[in-house]
């Protein structure tokens, strides 16, 4: 299979090569924290789904479930993600929206079907981001019940306290904690492996489950029950999307090395150890993970498990911030306030609105469902749905970007798409038991995105009706007797070919021009990052008029003052203290003529009113901003 011809990705991997081991250690914590906590509940829920809690533990069922888990990890995580999708990078970046941008660029324009798939994948990630902290922390804290039943009444309050504290410290950033993510999670994987090995040695026959025939026999021999168990088995691979989404932070090779050498072997050993344990002691099925360990070390293991679940939750929360920022840059969501929590790492950000929404959602899930087993029914649909989207978009990228013939691209990804669809269908069987929850969350996010896209397009089309081309306006200004004021005026324009509405309103009401007038357009590229040398485009339109186009990648945060420093180096001399940024501020009104559904128009208006001002988002000095209001009916 040919590699994606992406030079920046190769450069990234070369840059990472010198720090391969340190980056692999960091990836163990951030990338595999989520999937590394799946053994806490995945095997238990799969066995319960198989009916073991009612009809006793059958050896054939244990071998079948373990075989399904083994080959799910092998095919979905190892082959699909680690070996194939890590090559489908957008200048080193991965994830649903990066794949969307790559697919759109390869197609030459934004296609509605492709955009819809990207929106669905991104929205489902937010559903996953709400459920992961809830189920992970609950499953870890529930281990305290095995230490002493005195903890039983406090499982829920302790979980709520841990989750609340985790979200409340987000504003401080994760840089300090991140140093411990890798080592702590490495210890976690080693402890899981050791716990599994001890019981595998007691019953080495459990290794028969490596044979895929046990998986096939279980599914074909149990009818609908086989599908139900498949839905529970999928809990073992939740978190696989994280290794693709976080690829830009670590590079392909560290992620591959961490999986093959540490995460994958440790997970298999632990799952096989749980299987051997429940065959020998069926009573251990109540909580087979913690029963792997003797009472003497149970409390330290519970504490370590809690730390691992906090790390897994942190990775998902950080991923939600990054995904939201990408969505903003791709104009799928309104501007939101973003705070950088590290001067050294560009990716360390904090978004108060996203943090608050996630906290409320996670606490609501914990209080409503109460136990990790209850939440397990809600888990899986979001992840399987995202994987279906990823496999579909990957077909487009394999054909258009990698240059594979269409039949070859389809043949490459179709088996994984069919496997993902099978798991998705299996998880749909849990719809009434809680599976509706991630779909409801994703549906809400899709509604917000669709309302924003539709409303933004409508506003742009309304404003386009009164637009005047710059090449026709500027010559006319020279023939008019307009007053001139000293200094520089910078007008923000969405389209560099047309006069910004702020300029037109200024001419209409004040009838003055500054000595120097700059038409500034800020663009987002369909690549994650833009090199500084490609950041600025400048052109002189006429004496007193200059056009500047600034471009950032969708994974970057625009910083206008920083870009203006580059303009100085390119020859544009100006005094920032004699410069005014003149912006338009829209006032939206609900139109009596419906051009979009009324409820979506109201959602768009609320989002627009609460979006971060352009001056804040683009880091324009507040003391240099002048805003002119305009009214638009939607």
XYZ file of C-alpha atoms in Angstrom:
634
model
C 0.000 0.000 0.000
C 1.559 3.363 -0.974
C 2.074 5.977 1.649
C 0.234 9.257 1.488
C 2.488 11.677 -0.418
C 2.547 14.271 2.331
C 5.951 15.840 2.750
C 5.084 17.800 5.928
C 4.084 14.562 7.640
C 7.377 12.986 6.694
C 9.153 16.043 8.028
C 7.208 15.738 11.253
C 8.193 12.096 11.644
C 11.841 12.963 10.966
C 11.670 15.684 13.585
C 10.158 13.212 16.039
C 12.737 10.524 15.295
C 15.363 11.919 17.674
C 12.903 11.797 20.561
C 11.175 8.575 19.608
C 11.251 6.975 23.067
C 10.241 10.107 25.048
C 7.408 10.781 22.587
C 6.308 7.159 22.746
C 6.167 7.403 26.539
C 4.085 10.589 26.319
C 1.801 8.937 23.760
C 1.161 6.052 26.172
C -0.406 8.541 28.569
C -2.300 10.850 26.249
C -3.167 8.635 23.276
C -3.821 5.313 24.992
C -5.211 6.540 28.297
C -8.793 6.003 27.135
C -8.445 2.531 25.633
C -6.164 1.633 28.553
C -9.058 1.933 31.013
C -11.416 -0.284 28.959
C -10.393 -3.493 30.828
C -12.101 -2.037 33.900
C -15.505 -2.800 32.379
C -15.305 -4.198 28.798
C -14.868 -7.935 29.539
C -17.325 -7.804 32.446
C -20.056 -6.177 30.329
C -19.450 -8.538 27.402
C -19.812 -11.589 29.681
C -22.947 -10.150 31.261
C -24.363 -9.572 27.773
C -23.601 -13.218 26.994
C -25.830 -14.191 29.896
C -23.060 -15.417 32.186
C -24.510 -13.603 35.185
C -27.726 -15.634 34.858
C -26.765 -18.984 33.392
C -23.310 -19.386 34.897
C -19.919 -19.035 33.254
C -19.465 -21.312 30.251
C -15.916 -21.921 29.008
C -17.034 -21.654 25.372
C -18.563 -18.237 26.062
C -15.385 -16.994 27.726
C -13.254 -18.169 24.797
C -15.702 -16.637 22.325
C -15.779 -13.249 24.070
C -11.993 -13.159 24.460
C -11.526 -14.084 20.823
C -13.883 -11.285 19.773
C -11.966 -8.782 21.936
C -8.605 -10.005 20.603
C -9.519 -9.720 16.946
C -11.356 -6.423 17.439
C -8.174 -4.961 18.880
C -6.145 -6.548 16.089
C -8.295 -5.503 13.124
C -9.751 -2.172 14.227
C -6.939 -0.688 16.291
C -3.786 -2.341 14.949
C -4.554 -2.690 11.253
C -7.110 0.028 10.536
C -5.780 2.813 12.757
C -2.138 2.077 13.588
C -1.085 0.733 10.182
C -3.442 2.487 7.725
C -5.146 5.616 9.048
C -2.016 7.065 10.626
C -0.914 7.472 6.994
C -4.046 9.504 6.167
C -2.703 12.650 7.776
C -3.227 16.305 6.882
C 0.305 17.711 7.254
C 0.798 15.467 10.268
C -2.636 16.174 11.829
C -5.296 13.505 12.255
C -8.869 13.303 13.473
C -12.308 13.589 11.875
C -12.119 17.276 10.922
C -8.567 16.951 9.609
C -9.748 14.056 7.444
C -12.738 16.175 6.362
C -10.450 19.052 5.325
C -8.169 16.631 3.484
C -11.101 15.030 1.648
C -12.559 18.427 0.692
C -9.193 19.633 -0.594
C -8.754 16.483 -2.666
C -12.247 16.945 -4.154
C -11.532 20.590 -4.957
C -14.540 22.042 -3.149
C -16.897 21.498 -0.229
C -19.399 18.744 -1.011
C -22.558 18.546 1.056
C -22.366 14.782 1.588
C -18.719 14.965 2.687
C -19.466 17.946 4.952
C -22.420 16.100 6.486
C -20.230 13.089 7.278
C -17.624 15.339 8.878
C -20.284 17.070 10.997
C -21.690 13.725 12.152
C -18.232 12.406 13.073
C -17.316 15.564 14.982
C -20.680 15.659 16.771
C -20.407 12.023 17.833
C -16.990 12.778 19.320
C -18.636 15.257 21.696
C -21.025 12.509 22.790
C -18.022 10.285 23.470
C -16.291 13.145 25.327
C -19.220 13.385 27.734
C -19.525 9.647 28.415
C -15.822 8.724 28.745
C -15.078 10.632 31.996
C -18.325 9.416 33.534
C -17.912 5.688 32.847
C -14.134 5.657 33.426
C -14.163 7.385 36.818
C -17.205 5.450 38.027
C -15.677 2.098 37.064
C -12.443 2.917 38.922
C -14.085 4.229 42.090
C -16.400 1.206 42.207
C -13.283 -0.831 43.020
C -13.422 0.678 46.505
C -16.421 -1.554 47.213
C -14.113 -4.545 47.012
C -11.769 -2.996 49.585
C -14.615 -2.537 52.062
C -18.388 -2.276 51.704
C -18.234 0.827 53.903
C -17.435 2.779 50.728
C -20.674 1.745 48.969
C -22.731 4.849 49.919
C -19.884 7.137 48.863
C -19.108 5.771 45.372
C -21.302 8.370 43.658
C -20.218 11.387 45.768
C -16.524 10.477 45.356
C -16.974 10.157 41.582
C -18.778 13.494 41.414
C -16.028 15.114 43.478
C -13.214 13.745 41.276
C -14.954 14.807 38.057
C -15.774 18.272 39.386
C -12.199 18.823 40.547
C -10.867 17.644 37.174
C -12.925 20.206 35.266
C -12.320 23.030 37.750
C -8.526 22.820 37.323
C -8.674 22.911 33.529
C -8.020 26.652 33.431
C -4.529 26.032 34.847
C -3.629 23.917 31.825
C -2.379 20.358 31.611
C 1.316 21.055 31.030
C 2.335 20.162 34.599
C 0.117 17.058 34.747
C 1.188 15.937 31.277
C 4.716 15.213 32.543
C 3.244 12.437 34.687
C 0.695 11.125 32.169
C 3.163 8.853 30.351
C 4.945 7.351 33.392
C 1.727 6.804 35.365
C -0.032 5.176 32.419
C 3.047 3.046 31.686
C 2.918 1.758 35.266
C -0.813 1.166 34.775
C -0.207 -0.960 31.675
C 2.540 -2.925 33.453
C 0.267 -3.567 36.448
C -2.530 -4.710 34.125
C -0.150 -7.067 32.320
C 1.207 -8.491 35.585
C -2.299 -9.093 36.944
C -3.250 -10.953 33.772
C -0.090 -13.077 33.546
C -0.515 -14.416 37.096
C -3.896 -15.946 36.212
C -2.968 -17.043 32.679
C -0.254 -19.216 34.244
C -2.952 -20.875 36.350
C -5.027 -21.704 33.252
C -2.860 -21.546 30.101
C -5.662 -23.140 28.082
C -7.264 -19.686 27.935
C -4.764 -18.824 25.178
C -6.917 -20.896 22.805
C -9.001 -17.740 22.420
C -6.349 -16.391 20.031
C -7.928 -18.662 17.427
C -10.518 -16.558 15.525
C -12.640 -19.671 15.083
C -13.925 -19.156 18.647
C -15.121 -15.650 17.737
C -16.816 -16.875 14.562
C -18.462 -19.797 16.359
C -19.795 -17.558 19.125
C -21.350 -14.999 16.759
C -22.830 -17.519 14.307
C -24.049 -19.864 17.011
C -25.873 -17.328 19.173
C -28.011 -15.364 16.700
C -29.211 -12.042 18.070
C -27.345 -12.657 21.333
C -24.107 -12.709 19.337
C -24.854 -9.185 18.058
C -25.698 -7.987 21.562
C -22.377 -9.302 22.824
C -20.589 -7.625 19.892
C -21.989 -4.303 21.116
C -20.447 -4.930 24.536
C -17.175 -6.233 23.063
C -16.748 -2.925 21.260
C -16.137 -1.293 24.653
C -12.648 -2.823 24.397
C -11.716 -0.613 21.430
C -13.270 2.684 22.531
C -10.454 5.195 22.469
C -9.038 3.995 19.147
C -10.021 7.327 17.552
C -7.734 9.099 20.026
C -4.564 7.668 18.499
C -5.588 9.139 15.130
C -6.804 12.462 16.529
C -3.622 12.998 18.587
C -1.237 12.075 15.796
C -0.224 15.705 15.260
C 1.070 15.945 18.825
C 3.356 12.908 18.704
C 3.885 11.709 15.133
C 3.158 8.381 13.501
C 6.092 6.295 14.721
C 5.830 7.082 18.474
C 2.136 6.179 18.370
C 2.828 2.934 16.516
C 5.700 1.974 18.830
C 3.684 2.691 21.992
C 0.828 0.507 20.770
C 2.818 -2.461 19.501
C 5.334 -2.645 22.367
C 3.278 -1.598 25.404
C -0.457 -1.002 25.066
C -1.557 -3.911 22.865
C 0.344 -6.678 24.718
C -0.703 -5.342 28.140
C -4.377 -5.180 27.142
C -4.377 -8.717 25.752
C -2.634 -10.145 28.825
C -5.127 -8.462 31.136
C -8.197 -9.589 29.195
C -6.901 -13.169 29.009
C -6.152 -13.050 32.751
C -9.741 -11.978 33.453
C -10.997 -14.839 31.293
C -8.844 -17.389 33.100
C -10.023 -16.022 36.454
C -13.760 -16.260 35.775
C -13.407 -19.813 34.420
C -11.682 -20.820 37.654
C -13.878 -18.659 39.925
C -17.237 -17.680 38.356
C -18.022 -15.505 41.408
C -15.294 -13.099 40.249
C -17.499 -12.027 37.334
C -18.964 -9.250 39.489
C -15.741 -7.276 39.020
C -13.148 -9.476 37.298
C -10.595 -6.716 36.782
C -10.011 -5.883 40.430
C -10.363 -9.565 41.424
C -7.124 -10.191 39.508
C -5.255 -8.683 42.439
C -4.866 -9.891 46.012
C -6.477 -7.984 48.867
C -3.045 -6.832 50.022
C -2.497 -4.653 46.937
C -6.120 -3.976 45.991
C -6.275 -0.436 47.415
C -3.112 0.755 45.579
C -4.496 -0.748 42.354
C -7.804 1.119 42.848
C -5.880 4.370 43.397
C -3.779 3.714 40.297
C -6.937 2.900 38.309
C -8.498 6.183 39.430
C -5.390 8.066 38.318
C -5.529 6.274 34.945
C -9.187 7.207 34.451
C -8.436 10.854 35.282
C -5.688 10.809 32.639
C -8.064 9.191 30.130
C -10.693 11.823 30.893
C -8.156 14.623 30.555
C -7.153 13.390 27.105
C -10.793 13.438 25.955
C -11.389 16.908 27.425
C -8.286 18.292 25.696
C -9.450 16.624 22.494
C -12.805 18.397 22.782
C -11.003 21.752 23.042
C -8.871 21.000 19.983
C -11.826 19.741 17.940
C -13.873 22.824 18.818
C -11.061 25.137 17.776
C -10.767 23.315 14.448
C -14.540 23.596 13.962
C -14.370 27.353 14.620
C -11.566 27.828 12.120
C -13.482 25.758 9.536
C -16.519 27.995 10.201
C -18.623 25.173 11.576
C -19.129 26.908 14.953
C -19.085 30.538 16.146
C -15.985 32.139 17.616
C -15.426 31.232 21.287
C -13.026 32.523 23.875
C -9.770 30.588 23.857
C -7.112 30.874 26.547
C -3.599 29.573 26.077
C -2.355 27.855 29.216
C 1.233 27.333 28.090
C 3.786 29.696 26.565
C 5.737 26.750 25.176
C 3.120 24.374 23.724
C 0.730 25.824 21.147
C -1.801 23.029 21.662
C -2.339 23.720 25.372
C -5.612 25.656 25.358
C -8.623 26.144 27.618
C -12.127 26.982 26.383
C -14.445 28.030 29.231
C -17.700 27.468 27.306
C -16.732 23.946 26.216
C -15.463 23.115 29.719
C -18.711 24.226 31.360
C -20.923 22.325 28.903
C -18.875 19.139 29.306
C -18.889 19.390 33.114
C -22.680 19.742 33.230
C -23.127 16.843 30.781
C -20.728 14.489 32.615
C -22.223 15.200 36.054
C -25.723 14.690 34.668
C -24.666 11.294 33.290
C -23.032 10.202 36.551
C -26.011 11.197 38.702
C -28.622 9.840 36.252
C -27.043 6.444 35.489
C -25.312 5.896 38.841
C -23.102 2.928 37.873
C -20.594 2.126 35.145
C -22.678 -0.890 34.068
C -25.678 1.346 33.429
C -23.530 3.764 31.418
C -22.008 0.933 29.381
C -25.247 0.668 27.405
C -24.841 4.296 26.325
C -21.215 3.821 25.331
C -20.247 2.569 21.907
C -22.726 4.148 19.496
C -20.808 7.437 19.427
C -17.470 5.720 18.810
C -18.764 3.253 16.210
C -20.537 6.065 14.376
C -17.315 8.083 14.269
C -15.429 5.061 12.971
C -17.954 4.570 10.153
C -17.444 8.208 9.126
C -13.653 7.852 9.326
C -13.588 4.727 7.148
C -15.823 6.390 4.541
C -13.768 9.577 4.332
C -10.589 7.477 4.213
C -11.830 5.895 0.972
C -11.982 9.345 -0.630
C -8.516 10.245 0.650
C -7.015 6.926 -0.473
C -8.345 7.493 -3.996
C -7.928 11.249 -4.435
C -4.886 12.009 -2.269
C -2.892 8.780 -2.282
C -3.662 8.206 -5.963
C -4.978 4.671 -5.562
C -7.420 3.524 -8.249
C -10.991 3.736 -6.985
C -11.522 -0.066 -6.845
C -8.284 -0.468 -4.868
C -9.215 2.334 -2.442
C -12.630 0.766 -1.871
C -11.156 -2.713 -1.480
C -8.679 -1.357 1.080
C -11.229 0.290 3.374
C -14.458 -1.594 2.637
C -13.705 -4.543 4.985
C -13.141 -2.110 7.841
C -16.252 -0.131 6.927
C -18.317 -3.324 6.982
C -16.792 -4.271 10.338
C -17.564 -0.805 11.715
C -21.132 -1.024 10.400
C -21.526 -4.414 12.084
C -20.417 -2.982 15.409
C -22.612 0.082 14.854
C -25.628 -2.147 14.222
C -24.813 -4.219 17.296
C -24.668 -1.081 19.431
C -27.993 0.138 18.032
C -29.574 -2.819 19.845
C -28.786 -0.920 23.055
C -30.727 2.135 21.866
C -33.550 1.866 24.398
C -31.199 1.028 27.290
C -29.228 4.256 27.003
C -27.808 4.168 23.506
C -30.092 7.070 22.627
C -27.975 9.345 24.813
C -24.896 9.858 22.595
C -27.186 10.149 19.572
C -29.141 12.875 21.369
C -25.929 14.709 22.279
C -24.606 14.381 18.733
C -27.975 15.482 17.339
C -27.836 18.628 19.467
C -24.310 19.419 18.264
C -25.283 18.798 14.631
C -28.260 21.139 15.049
C -25.962 23.856 16.401
C -23.449 23.385 13.578
C -26.128 23.227 10.879
C -27.828 26.359 12.243
C -24.517 28.211 12.302
C -23.550 27.153 8.773
C -26.966 27.960 7.351
C -27.252 31.269 9.195
C -23.721 32.343 8.273
C -24.327 31.543 4.600
C -27.587 33.503 4.694
C -25.928 36.538 6.291
C -23.096 36.439 3.747
C -25.574 36.260 0.868
C -27.541 39.216 2.301
C -24.417 41.284 2.693
C -23.283 40.320 -0.820
C -26.364 42.070 -2.226
C -24.994 45.440 -1.174
C -21.340 44.737 -1.904
C -19.219 46.970 -4.098
C -16.119 45.722 -5.832
C -12.924 47.387 -4.660
C -11.630 47.816 -8.193
C -14.683 49.947 -9.026
C -14.904 51.812 -5.708
C -11.320 53.008 -5.296
C -11.142 54.977 -8.598
C -14.377 56.768 -7.679
C -12.968 57.808 -4.303
C -10.145 59.660 -6.036
C -12.631 61.839 -7.913
C -14.574 62.833 -4.793
C -13.649 65.555 -2.390
C -13.388 63.564 0.812
C -11.812 64.860 3.973
C -8.595 63.172 5.020
C -7.457 62.351 8.543
C -3.992 61.321 9.600
C -3.153 57.741 10.531
C -3.962 54.292 9.246
C -7.363 52.582 9.112
C -7.521 48.782 8.842
C -10.869 47.425 7.638
C -11.692 43.734 8.033
C -13.184 42.170 4.892
C -14.438 38.619 4.419
C -13.816 38.798 0.650
C -10.699 40.632 -0.556
C -12.340 41.573 -3.854
C -15.152 43.560 -2.249
C -15.219 46.652 -0.067
C -15.927 45.816 3.585
C -19.242 47.111 4.872
C -17.425 49.081 7.604
C -15.647 51.121 4.898
C -18.891 51.770 3.034
C -20.664 52.882 6.217
C -17.738 55.098 7.182
C -17.834 56.815 3.775
C -21.616 57.144 3.896
C -21.874 58.649 7.383
C -18.530 60.379 8.020
C -17.361 61.149 4.453
C -13.703 60.868 5.452
C -10.733 58.672 4.607
C -7.520 58.052 6.490
C -4.159 58.791 4.903
C -3.542 55.048 4.698
C -6.354 52.518 4.294
C -5.808 48.778 4.541
C -8.293 46.107 3.475
C -7.494 43.129 5.708
C -8.825 39.642 4.970
C -8.263 36.720 7.332
C -8.437 33.296 5.770
C -8.358 29.729 7.087
C -6.465 27.200 4.988
C -7.530 23.568 4.663
C -4.222 22.521 6.203
C -3.565 22.493 9.964
C -0.690 24.992 9.953
C 0.672 27.625 7.604
C 4.382 28.491 7.515
C 5.242 32.092 8.541
C 6.598 32.772 5.026
C 3.129 31.979 3.622
C 1.228 33.917 6.288
C 1.093 37.327 4.570
C 0.110 38.508 1.106
C 0.283 42.250 0.416
C -0.564 44.362 -2.609
C -0.848 48.127 -3.233
C -4.213 48.892 -4.816
C -3.687 52.659 -5.271
C -2.018 55.509 -3.395
C -3.415 55.309 0.116
C -4.957 51.849 -0.328
C -3.282 48.554 0.466
C -4.654 45.020 0.555
C -3.398 42.476 3.116
C -4.432 38.809 3.268
C -3.448 36.823 6.361
C -3.753 33.027 6.336
C -3.738 30.593 9.247
C -4.244 26.842 9.364
C -7.367 25.376 10.931
C -5.354 24.114 13.928
C -3.902 27.564 14.645
C -5.285 30.561 16.479
C -5.208 33.822 14.478
C -3.008 36.526 15.998
C -3.288 39.731 13.962
C -0.648 41.787 15.859
C 1.850 38.955 15.422
C 1.114 38.822 11.680
C 1.399 42.617 11.379
C 4.955 42.286 12.700
C 5.635 40.134 9.621
C 4.131 42.882 7.464
C 6.712 45.321 8.831
C 9.480 43.001 7.687
C 7.919 42.953 4.209
C 8.058 46.743 3.918
C 4.769 48.080 5.291
C 5.668 50.783 7.793
C 3.002 51.960 10.191
C 2.574 53.282 13.716
C 0.333 51.007 15.741
C -0.582 53.935 18.023
C -1.898 55.843 14.987
C -3.752 52.822 13.580
C -7.471 52.104 13.973
C -9.099 48.750 13.301
C -12.581 49.477 11.948
C -14.899 46.481 12.205
C -18.540 45.759 11.430
C -20.784 44.471 14.200
C -23.927 42.808 12.929
C -27.258 43.222 14.656
C -29.468 40.286 13.700
C -33.241 40.501 13.456
C -35.749 37.734 12.803
C -37.208 38.319 9.352
C -40.897 37.915 8.579
C -39.835 36.262 5.321
C -38.499 32.867 6.340
C -35.359 31.925 4.433
C -34.399 29.304 7.023
C -36.486 27.489 9.656
C -37.481 29.898 12.426
C -36.134 27.720 15.249
C -32.769 27.411 13.495
C -32.720 31.178 12.881
C -33.257 31.779 16.595
C -30.485 29.320 17.470
C -28.165 31.109 15.040
C -29.021 34.496 16.536
C -28.309 33.282 20.080
C -24.991 31.791 18.986
C -24.020 34.946 17.104
C -24.840 37.189 20.066
C -22.772 35.071 22.416
C -19.813 34.528 20.108
C -16.484 36.090 21.003
C -15.987 39.529 19.404
C -13.714 39.547 16.372
C -11.320 41.870 18.204
C -10.878 39.321 21.005
C -10.659 36.273 18.775
C -8.105 37.835 16.430
C -6.210 39.394 19.367
C -6.653 42.923 18.054
C -5.705 45.553 20.683
C -9.005 46.653 22.252
C -7.931 50.289 22.490
C -7.469 50.501 18.721
C -10.903 49.103 17.692
C -13.829 51.061 16.255
C -17.048 49.158 15.568
C -19.800 50.230 13.152
C -23.147 48.485 13.497
C -25.204 46.982 10.687
C -28.578 45.239 10.734
C -29.275 41.972 8.951
C -32.588 40.097 8.776
C -32.433 36.307 9.020
